[in-house]
mmCIF file of C-alpha atoms in Angstrom:
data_model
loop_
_atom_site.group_PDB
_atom_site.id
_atom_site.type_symbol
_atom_site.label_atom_id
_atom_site.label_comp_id
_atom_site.label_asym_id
_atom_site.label_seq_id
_atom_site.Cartn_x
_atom_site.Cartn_y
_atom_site.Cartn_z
ATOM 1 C CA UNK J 27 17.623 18.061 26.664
ATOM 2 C CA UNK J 28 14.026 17.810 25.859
ATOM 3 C CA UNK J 29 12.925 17.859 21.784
ATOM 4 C CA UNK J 30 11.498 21.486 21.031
ATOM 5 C CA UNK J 31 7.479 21.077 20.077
ATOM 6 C CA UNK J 32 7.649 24.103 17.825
ATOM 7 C CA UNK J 33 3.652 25.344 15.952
ATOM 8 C CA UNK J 34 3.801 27.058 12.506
ATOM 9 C CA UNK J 35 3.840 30.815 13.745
ATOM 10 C CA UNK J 36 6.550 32.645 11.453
ATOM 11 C CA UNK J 37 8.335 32.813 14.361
ATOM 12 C CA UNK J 38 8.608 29.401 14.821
ATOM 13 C CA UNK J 39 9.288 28.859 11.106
ATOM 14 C CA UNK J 40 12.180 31.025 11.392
ATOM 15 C CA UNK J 41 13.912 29.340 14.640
ATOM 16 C CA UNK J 42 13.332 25.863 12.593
ATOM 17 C CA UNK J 43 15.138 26.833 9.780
ATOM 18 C CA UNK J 44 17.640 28.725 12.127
ATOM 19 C CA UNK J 45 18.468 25.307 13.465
ATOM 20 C CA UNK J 46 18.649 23.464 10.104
ATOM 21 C CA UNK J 47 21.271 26.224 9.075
ATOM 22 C CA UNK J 48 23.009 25.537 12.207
ATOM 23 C CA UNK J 49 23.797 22.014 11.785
ATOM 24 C CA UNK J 50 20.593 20.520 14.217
ATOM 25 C CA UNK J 51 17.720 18.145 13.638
ATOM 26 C CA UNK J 52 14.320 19.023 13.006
ATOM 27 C CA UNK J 53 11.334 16.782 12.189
ATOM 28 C CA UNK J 54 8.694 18.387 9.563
ATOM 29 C CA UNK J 55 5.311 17.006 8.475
ATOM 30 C CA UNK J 56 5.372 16.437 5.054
ATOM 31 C CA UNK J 57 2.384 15.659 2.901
ATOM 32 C CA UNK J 58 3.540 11.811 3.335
ATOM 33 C CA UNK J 59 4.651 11.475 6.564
ATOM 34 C CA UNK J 60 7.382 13.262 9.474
ATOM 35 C CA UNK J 61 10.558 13.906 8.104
ATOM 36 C CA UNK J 62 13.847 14.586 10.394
ATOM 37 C CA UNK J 63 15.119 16.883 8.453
ATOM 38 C CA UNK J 64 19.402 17.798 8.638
ATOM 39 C CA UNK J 65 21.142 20.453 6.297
ATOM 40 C CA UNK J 66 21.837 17.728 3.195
ATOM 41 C CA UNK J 67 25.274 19.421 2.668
ATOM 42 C CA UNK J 68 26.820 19.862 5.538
ATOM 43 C CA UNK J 69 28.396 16.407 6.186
ATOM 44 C CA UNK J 70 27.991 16.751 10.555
ATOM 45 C CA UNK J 71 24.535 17.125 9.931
ATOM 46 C CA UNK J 72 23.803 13.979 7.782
ATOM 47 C CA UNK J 73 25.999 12.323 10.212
ATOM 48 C CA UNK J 74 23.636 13.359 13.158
ATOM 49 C CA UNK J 75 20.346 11.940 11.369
ATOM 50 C CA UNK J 76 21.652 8.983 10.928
ATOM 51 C CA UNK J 77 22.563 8.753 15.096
ATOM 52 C CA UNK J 78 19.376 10.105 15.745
ATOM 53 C CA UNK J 79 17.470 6.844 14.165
ATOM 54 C CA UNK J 80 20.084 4.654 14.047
ATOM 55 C CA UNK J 81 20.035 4.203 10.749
ATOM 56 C CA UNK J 82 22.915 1.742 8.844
ATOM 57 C CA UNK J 83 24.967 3.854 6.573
ATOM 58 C CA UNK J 84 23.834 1.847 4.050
ATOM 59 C CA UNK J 85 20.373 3.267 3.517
ATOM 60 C CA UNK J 86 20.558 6.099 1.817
ATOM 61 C CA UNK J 87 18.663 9.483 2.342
ATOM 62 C CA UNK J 88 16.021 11.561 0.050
ATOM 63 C CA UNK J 89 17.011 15.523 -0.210
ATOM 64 C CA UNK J 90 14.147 17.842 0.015
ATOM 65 C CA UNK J 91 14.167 20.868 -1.917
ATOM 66 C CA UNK J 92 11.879 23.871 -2.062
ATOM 67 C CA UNK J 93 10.878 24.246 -5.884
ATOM 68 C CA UNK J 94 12.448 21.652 -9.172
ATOM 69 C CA UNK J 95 14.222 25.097 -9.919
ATOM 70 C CA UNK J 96 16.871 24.413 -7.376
ATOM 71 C CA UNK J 97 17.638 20.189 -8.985
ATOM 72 C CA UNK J 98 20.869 21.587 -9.879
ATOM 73 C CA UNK J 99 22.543 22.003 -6.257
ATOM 74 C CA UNK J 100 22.379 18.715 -5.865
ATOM 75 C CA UNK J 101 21.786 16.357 -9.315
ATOM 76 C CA UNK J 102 25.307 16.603 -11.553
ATOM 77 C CA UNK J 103 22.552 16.090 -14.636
ATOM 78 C CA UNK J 104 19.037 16.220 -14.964
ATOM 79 C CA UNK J 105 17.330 13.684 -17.655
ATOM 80 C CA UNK J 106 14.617 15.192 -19.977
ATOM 81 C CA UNK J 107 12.448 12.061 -18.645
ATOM 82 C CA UNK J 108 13.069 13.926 -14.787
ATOM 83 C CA UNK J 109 12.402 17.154 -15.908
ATOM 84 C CA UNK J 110 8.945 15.646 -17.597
ATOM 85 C CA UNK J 111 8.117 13.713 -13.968
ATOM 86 C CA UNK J 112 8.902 16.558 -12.730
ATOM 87 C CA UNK J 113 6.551 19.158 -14.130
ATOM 88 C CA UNK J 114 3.876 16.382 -13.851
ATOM 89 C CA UNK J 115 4.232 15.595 -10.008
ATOM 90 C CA UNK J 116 6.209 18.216 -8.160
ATOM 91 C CA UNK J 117 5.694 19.448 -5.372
ATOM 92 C CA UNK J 118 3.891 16.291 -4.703
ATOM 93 C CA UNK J 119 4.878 12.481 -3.428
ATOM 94 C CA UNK J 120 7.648 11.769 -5.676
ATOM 95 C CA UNK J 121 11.130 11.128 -5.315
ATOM 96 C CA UNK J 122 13.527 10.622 -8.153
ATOM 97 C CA UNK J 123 17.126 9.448 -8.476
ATOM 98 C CA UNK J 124 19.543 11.335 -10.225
ATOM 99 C CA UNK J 125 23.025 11.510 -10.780
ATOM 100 C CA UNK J 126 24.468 12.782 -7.866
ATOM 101 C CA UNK J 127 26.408 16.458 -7.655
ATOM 102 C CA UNK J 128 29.680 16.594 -6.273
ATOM 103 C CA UNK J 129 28.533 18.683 -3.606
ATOM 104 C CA UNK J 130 26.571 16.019 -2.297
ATOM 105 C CA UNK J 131 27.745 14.001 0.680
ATOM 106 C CA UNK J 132 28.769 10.269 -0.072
ATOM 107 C CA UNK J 133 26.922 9.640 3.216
ATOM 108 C CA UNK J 134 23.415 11.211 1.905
ATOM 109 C CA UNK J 135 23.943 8.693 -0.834
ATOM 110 C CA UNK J 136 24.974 5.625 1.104
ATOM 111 C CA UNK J 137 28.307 5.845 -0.648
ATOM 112 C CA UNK J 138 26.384 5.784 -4.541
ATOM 113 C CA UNK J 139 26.434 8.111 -7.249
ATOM 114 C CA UNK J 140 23.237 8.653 -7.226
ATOM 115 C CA UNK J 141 20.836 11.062 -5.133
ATOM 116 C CA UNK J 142 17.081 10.359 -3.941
ATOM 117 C CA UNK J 143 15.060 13.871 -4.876
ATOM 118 C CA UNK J 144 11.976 15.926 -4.090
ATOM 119 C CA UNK J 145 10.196 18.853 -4.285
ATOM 120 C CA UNK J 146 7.382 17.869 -0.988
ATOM 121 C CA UNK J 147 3.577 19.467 -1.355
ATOM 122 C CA UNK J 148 2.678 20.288 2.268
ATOM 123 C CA UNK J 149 2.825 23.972 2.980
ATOM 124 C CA UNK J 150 4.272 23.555 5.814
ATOM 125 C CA UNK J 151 7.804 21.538 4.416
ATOM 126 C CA UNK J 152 7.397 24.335 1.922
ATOM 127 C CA UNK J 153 7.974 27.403 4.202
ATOM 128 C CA UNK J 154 10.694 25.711 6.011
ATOM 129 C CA UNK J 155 12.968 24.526 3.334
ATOM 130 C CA UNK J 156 12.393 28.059 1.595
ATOM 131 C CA UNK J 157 13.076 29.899 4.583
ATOM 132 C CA UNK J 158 15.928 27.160 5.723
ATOM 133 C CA UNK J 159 17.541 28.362 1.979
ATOM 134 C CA UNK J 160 19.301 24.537 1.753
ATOM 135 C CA UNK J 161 18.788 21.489 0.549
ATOM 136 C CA UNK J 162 17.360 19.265 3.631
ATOM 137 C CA UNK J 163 17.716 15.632 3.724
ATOM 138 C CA UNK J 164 14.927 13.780 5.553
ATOM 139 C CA UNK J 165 14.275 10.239 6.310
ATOM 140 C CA UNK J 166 11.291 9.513 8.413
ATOM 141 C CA UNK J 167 11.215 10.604 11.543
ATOM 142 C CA UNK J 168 11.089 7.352 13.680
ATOM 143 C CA UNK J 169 13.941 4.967 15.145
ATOM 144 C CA UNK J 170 15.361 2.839 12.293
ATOM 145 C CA UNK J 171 12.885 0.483 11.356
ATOM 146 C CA UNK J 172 10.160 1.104 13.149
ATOM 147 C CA UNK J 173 6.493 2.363 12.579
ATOM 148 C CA UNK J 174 6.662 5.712 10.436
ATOM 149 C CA UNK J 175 5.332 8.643 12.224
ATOM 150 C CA UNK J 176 2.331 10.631 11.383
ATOM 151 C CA UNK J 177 2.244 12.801 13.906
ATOM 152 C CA UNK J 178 4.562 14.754 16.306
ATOM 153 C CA UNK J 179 3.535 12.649 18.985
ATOM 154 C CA UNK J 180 4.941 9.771 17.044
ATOM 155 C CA UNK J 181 7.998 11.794 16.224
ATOM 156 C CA UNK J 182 8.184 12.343 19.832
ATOM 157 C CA UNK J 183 7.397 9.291 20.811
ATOM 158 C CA UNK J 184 10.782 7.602 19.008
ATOM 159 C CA UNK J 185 13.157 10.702 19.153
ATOM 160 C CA UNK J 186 12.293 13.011 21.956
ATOM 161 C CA UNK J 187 15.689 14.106 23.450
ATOM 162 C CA UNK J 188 17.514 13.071 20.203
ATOM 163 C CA UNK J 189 16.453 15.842 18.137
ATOM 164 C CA UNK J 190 16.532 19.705 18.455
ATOM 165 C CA UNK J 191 12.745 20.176 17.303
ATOM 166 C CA UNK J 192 9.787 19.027 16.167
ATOM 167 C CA UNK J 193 7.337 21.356 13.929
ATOM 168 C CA UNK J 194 3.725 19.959 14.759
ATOM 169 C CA UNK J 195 1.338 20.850 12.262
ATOM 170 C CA UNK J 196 -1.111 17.702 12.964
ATOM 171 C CA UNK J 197 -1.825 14.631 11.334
ATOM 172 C CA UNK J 198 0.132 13.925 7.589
ATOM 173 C CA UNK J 199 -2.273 13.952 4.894
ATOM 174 C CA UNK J 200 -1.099 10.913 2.612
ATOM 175 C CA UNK J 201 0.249 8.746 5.835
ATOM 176 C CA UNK J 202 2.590 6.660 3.580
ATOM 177 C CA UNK J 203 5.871 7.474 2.022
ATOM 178 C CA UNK J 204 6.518 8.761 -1.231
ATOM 179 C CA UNK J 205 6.901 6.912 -4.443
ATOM 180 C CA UNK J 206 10.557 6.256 -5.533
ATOM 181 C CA UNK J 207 11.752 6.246 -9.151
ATOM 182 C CA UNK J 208 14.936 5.539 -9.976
ATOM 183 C CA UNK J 209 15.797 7.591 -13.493
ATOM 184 C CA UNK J 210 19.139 6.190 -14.443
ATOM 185 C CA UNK J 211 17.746 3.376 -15.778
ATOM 186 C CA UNK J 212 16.101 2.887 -18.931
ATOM 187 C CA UNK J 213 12.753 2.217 -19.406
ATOM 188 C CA UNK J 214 12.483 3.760 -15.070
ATOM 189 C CA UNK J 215 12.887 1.537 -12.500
ATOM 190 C CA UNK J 216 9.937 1.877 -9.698
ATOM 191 C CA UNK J 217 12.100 1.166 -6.417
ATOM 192 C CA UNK J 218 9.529 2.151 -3.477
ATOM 193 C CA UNK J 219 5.491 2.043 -4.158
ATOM 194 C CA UNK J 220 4.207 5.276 -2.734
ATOM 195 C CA UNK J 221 2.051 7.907 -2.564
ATOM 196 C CA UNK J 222 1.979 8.128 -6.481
ATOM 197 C CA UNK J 223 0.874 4.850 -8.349
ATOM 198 C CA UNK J 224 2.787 2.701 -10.910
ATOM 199 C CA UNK J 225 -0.540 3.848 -12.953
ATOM 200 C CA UNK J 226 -0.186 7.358 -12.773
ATOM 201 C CA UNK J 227 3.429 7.103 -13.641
ATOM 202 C CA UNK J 228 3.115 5.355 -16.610
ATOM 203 C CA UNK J 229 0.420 7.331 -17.803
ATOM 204 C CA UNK J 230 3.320 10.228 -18.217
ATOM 205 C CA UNK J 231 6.640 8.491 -18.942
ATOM 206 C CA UNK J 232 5.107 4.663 -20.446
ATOM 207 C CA UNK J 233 6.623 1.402 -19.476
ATOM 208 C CA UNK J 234 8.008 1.300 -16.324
ATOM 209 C CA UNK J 235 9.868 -1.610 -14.695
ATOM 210 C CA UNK J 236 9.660 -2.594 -10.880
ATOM 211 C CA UNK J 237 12.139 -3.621 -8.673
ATOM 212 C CA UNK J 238 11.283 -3.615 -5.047
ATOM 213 C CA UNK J 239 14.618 -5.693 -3.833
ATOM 214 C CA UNK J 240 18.098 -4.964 -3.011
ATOM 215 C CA UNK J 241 20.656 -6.174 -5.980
ATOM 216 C CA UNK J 242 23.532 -8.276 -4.933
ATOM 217 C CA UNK J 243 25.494 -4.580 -5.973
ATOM 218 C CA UNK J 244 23.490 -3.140 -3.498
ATOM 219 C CA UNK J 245 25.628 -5.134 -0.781
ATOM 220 C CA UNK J 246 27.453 -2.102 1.079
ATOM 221 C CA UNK J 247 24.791 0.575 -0.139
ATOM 222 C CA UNK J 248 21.216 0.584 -1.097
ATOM 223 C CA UNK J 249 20.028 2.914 -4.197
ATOM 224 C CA UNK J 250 16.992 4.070 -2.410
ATOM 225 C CA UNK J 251 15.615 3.903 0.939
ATOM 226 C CA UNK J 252 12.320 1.353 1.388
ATOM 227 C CA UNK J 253 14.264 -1.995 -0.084
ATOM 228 C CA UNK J 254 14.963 -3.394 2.757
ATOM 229 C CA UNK J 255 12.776 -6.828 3.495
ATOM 230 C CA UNK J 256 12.345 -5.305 7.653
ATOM 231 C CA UNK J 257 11.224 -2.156 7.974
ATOM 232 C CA UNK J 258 8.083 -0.499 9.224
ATOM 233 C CA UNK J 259 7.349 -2.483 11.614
ATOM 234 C CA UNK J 260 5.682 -2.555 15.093
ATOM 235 C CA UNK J 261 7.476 -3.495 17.922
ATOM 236 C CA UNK J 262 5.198 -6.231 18.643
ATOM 237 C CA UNK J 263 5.167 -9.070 16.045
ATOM 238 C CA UNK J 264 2.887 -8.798 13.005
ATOM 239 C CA UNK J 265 1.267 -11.699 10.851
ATOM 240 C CA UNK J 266 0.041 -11.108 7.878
ATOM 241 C CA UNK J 267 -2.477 -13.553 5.626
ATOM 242 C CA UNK J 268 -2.616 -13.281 2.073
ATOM 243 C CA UNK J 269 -4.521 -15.021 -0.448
ATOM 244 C CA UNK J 270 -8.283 -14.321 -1.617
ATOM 245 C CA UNK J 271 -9.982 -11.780 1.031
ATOM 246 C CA UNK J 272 -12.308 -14.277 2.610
ATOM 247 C CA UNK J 273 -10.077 -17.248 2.808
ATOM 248 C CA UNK J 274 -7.469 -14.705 4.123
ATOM 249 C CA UNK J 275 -9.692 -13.528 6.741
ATOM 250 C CA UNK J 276 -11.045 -17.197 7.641
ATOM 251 C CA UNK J 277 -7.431 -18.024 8.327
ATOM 252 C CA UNK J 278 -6.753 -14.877 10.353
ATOM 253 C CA UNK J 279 -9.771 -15.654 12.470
ATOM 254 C CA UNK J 280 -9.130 -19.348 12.982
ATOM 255 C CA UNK J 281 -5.631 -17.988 14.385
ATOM 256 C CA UNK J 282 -6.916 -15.416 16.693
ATOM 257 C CA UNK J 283 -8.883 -17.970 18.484
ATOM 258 C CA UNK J 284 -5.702 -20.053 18.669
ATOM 259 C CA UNK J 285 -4.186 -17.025 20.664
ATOM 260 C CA UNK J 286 -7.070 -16.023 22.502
ATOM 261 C CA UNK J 287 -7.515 -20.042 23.831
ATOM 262 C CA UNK J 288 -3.950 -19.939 24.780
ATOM 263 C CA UNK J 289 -4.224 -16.622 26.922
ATOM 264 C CA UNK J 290 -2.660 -14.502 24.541
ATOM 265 C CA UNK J 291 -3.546 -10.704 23.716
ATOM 266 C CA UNK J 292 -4.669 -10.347 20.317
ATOM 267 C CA UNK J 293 -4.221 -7.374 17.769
ATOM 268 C CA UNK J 294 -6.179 -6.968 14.690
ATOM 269 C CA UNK J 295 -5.467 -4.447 11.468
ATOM 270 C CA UNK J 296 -8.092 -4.464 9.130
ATOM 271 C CA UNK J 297 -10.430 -3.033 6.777
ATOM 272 C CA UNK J 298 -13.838 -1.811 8.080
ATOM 273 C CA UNK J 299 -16.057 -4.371 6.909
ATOM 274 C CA UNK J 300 -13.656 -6.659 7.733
ATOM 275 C CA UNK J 301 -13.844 -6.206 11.348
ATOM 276 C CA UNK J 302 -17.577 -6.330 11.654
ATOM 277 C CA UNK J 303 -17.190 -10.283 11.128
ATOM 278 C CA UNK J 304 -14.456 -10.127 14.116
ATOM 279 C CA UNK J 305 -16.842 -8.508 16.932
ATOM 280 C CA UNK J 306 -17.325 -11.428 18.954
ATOM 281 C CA UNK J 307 -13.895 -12.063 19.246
ATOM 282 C CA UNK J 308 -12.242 -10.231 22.769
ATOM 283 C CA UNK J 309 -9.918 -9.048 20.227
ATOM 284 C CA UNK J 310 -7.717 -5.086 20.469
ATOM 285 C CA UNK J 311 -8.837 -3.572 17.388
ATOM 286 C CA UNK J 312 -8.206 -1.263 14.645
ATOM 287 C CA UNK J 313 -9.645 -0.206 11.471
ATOM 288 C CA UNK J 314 -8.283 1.370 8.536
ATOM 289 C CA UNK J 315 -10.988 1.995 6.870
ATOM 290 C CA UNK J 316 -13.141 1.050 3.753
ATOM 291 C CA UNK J 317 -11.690 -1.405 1.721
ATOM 292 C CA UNK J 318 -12.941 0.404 -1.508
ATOM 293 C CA UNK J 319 -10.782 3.360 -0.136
ATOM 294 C CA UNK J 320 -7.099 3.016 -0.336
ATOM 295 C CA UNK J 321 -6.520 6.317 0.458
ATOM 296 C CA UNK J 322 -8.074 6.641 3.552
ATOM 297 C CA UNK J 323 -6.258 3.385 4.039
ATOM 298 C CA UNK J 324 -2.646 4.269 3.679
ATOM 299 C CA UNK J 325 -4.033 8.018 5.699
ATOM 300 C CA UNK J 326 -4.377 5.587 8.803
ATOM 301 C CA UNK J 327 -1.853 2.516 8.099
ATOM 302 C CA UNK J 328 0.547 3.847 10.596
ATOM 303 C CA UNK J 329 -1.392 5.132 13.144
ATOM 304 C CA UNK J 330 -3.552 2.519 13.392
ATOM 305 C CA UNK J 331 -0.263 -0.004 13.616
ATOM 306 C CA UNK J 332 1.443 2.462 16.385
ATOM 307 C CA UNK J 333 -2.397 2.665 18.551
ATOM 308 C CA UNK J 334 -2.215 -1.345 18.302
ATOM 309 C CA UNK J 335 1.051 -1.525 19.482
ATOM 310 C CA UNK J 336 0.877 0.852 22.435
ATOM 311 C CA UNK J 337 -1.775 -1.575 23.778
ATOM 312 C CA UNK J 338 0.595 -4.560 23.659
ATOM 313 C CA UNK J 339 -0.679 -7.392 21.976
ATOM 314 C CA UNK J 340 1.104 -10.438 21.898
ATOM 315 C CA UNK J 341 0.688 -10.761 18.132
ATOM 316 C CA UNK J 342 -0.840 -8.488 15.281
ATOM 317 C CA UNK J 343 -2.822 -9.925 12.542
ATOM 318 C CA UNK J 344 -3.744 -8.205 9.558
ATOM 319 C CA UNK J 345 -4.708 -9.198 5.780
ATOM 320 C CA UNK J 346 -3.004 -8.351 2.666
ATOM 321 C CA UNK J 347 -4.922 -5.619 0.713
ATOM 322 C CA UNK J 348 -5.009 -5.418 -3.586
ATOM 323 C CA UNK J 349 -2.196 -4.711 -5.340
ATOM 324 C CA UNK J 350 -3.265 -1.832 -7.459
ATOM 325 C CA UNK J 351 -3.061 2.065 -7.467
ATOM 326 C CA UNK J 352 -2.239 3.013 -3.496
ATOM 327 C CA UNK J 353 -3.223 -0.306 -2.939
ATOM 328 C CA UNK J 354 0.605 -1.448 -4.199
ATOM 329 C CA UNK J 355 1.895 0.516 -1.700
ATOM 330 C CA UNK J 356 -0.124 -0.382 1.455
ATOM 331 C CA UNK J 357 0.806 -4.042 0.821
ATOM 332 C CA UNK J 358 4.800 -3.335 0.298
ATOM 333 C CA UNK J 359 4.438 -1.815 3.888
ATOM 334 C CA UNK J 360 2.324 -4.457 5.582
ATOM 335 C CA UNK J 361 4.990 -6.946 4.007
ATOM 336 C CA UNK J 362 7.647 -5.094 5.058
ATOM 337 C CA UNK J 363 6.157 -4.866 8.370
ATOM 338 C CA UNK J 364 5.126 -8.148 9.118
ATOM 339 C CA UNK J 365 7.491 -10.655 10.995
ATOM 340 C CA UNK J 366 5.688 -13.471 9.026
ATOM 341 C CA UNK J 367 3.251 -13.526 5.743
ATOM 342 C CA UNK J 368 1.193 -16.452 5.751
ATOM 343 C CA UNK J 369 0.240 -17.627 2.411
ATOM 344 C CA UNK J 370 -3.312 -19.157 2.212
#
């Protein structure tokens, strides 16, 4: 059976969230990227995303809701420091953990008592989680590990066959997952760069402490998803070079014409002005962007990754990017994509 393409007619809208309701799969844009959405309380369903991707039952899922109004179907308590995130970044790229509601499936949770939250911004995941009337977990909508999808194509691309439907509603605007804080803790614990910066947050809430890494109690199940050191990735092997931009990108060059004397097929990932210094090289090729423009950055990270890949290069090369703002988030991906970061 072939994956439904399904457009946003209200027809369309309505079969989607018939299907949720019914216990099947559907992938959603979001304003971050494709979500394969499953009814988040019916415990079938949950079990079905994580066949679909292939997804360890250790990494736990994030519950979309349609407004902050309906926290309390899922969250057992909801801290006044949540309710304050809330009202500053819902519906938006945020996704908070909370103490988990009874109600909630163990497996949405990866066996924790807590529960990854939030309220998405796209229109589109709007309608269909009001009109769905449940609470929908989604992962992204990609094989377990691999290259998150920012189209339907890409949904299609890892899932077609394995899912009942895919709503296609174009390109996702942000193109990189949402930011993960975990509200348990005190001061917050940032768990997953994303779409909203360390910045931003503590502009609302004040100190907040980062932890990007599985703890050792984190063995048999993770408290958010994103921790994992793999994950992102391309399936053909990425090195990354970090250090100072220009010594970074000497190194990176002096390694593509390595490959290239050996016979190899070369990828490269970088900034615009970065690959004006590459074009003599019989490189593949793929921008991201200006460098002074991290959003239009993270907007192409994983295209630009999956349009390299489908080429197949024997190796990808890309450069790590600033760690500030979006720019925190765009290198936790690149490191979590690449098979090896060289240091230079």
């Amino acid at each position: 059976m072939r994956t439904q393409r399904l457009d946003t007619s209200p027809a369309a809208m309505a079969h989607a969230a018939e299907l949720l309701r019914r216990g099947e799969l559907v992938a959603f844009p979001t304003e971050t990227v494709y979500g394969l959405g499953g009814h988040a309380l019916d415990e079938a369903a949950v079990a079905a995303i994580f066949a679909a991707k292939g997804r360890p039952a250790s990494d736990p899922l994030i519950v979309h809701l349609a407004a902050t109004g309906d926290l309390p179907l899922v969250a057992a308590t909801i801290p006044a420091l949540a309710a304050q995130l809330a009202t500053a970044f819902w519906p938006g790229p945020l996704t908070l953990i909370l103490p988990r509601h009874p109600r909630v499936p163990l497996a949405v949770t990866a066996g924790r008592e807590t529960v990854a939250v939030r309220v998405p911004a796209h229109p589109v995941a709007h309608a269909l989680l009001v009109a769905a009337g449940v609470p929908v977990a989604a992962p992204s909508a990609n094989r377990f590990g691999h290259t998150s999808p920012t189209t339907a194509d890409h949904v299609l691309a890892d899932l077609d066959g394995r899912i009942a439907a895919v709503i296609d509603d174009g390109a996702t605007p942000i193109g990189i997952e949402s930011t993960v804080l975990d509200c348990t803790t005190t001061p917050p614990t940032l768990l997953r760069p994303g779409g909203i910066s360390l910045e931003a947050l503590e502009a609302v809430v004040g100190p907040v402490q980062v932890r990007t890494r599985p703890t050792d109690a984190e063995q048999h199940g993770l408290t958010s998803p994103g921790l994992l050191d793999r994950h992102y990735a391309p399936d053909h092997e990425l090195w990354l070079f970090s250090g100072p931009p220009a010594t970074a990108l000497a190194r990176l060059r002096a390694e593509a014409e390595t490959l290239l004397k050996a016979g190899l097929r070369v990828g490269v990932l970088l900034p615009a002005e970065d690959l004006a210094l590459l074009r003599d090289l019989p490189v593949e090729t793929e921008s991201l962007g200006p460098a002074s423009d991290p959003a239009a950055m993270a907007h192409r990270l994983y295209a630009a990754l999956r349009a390299l890949d489908a080429r197949h290069p024997d190796r990808i090369l890309a450069r790590d990017l600033d760690d500030a703002g979006l720019g925190r988030a765009l290198r936790d991906r690149l490191r979590r994509a690449a098979a090896l970061v060289v240091e230079v």
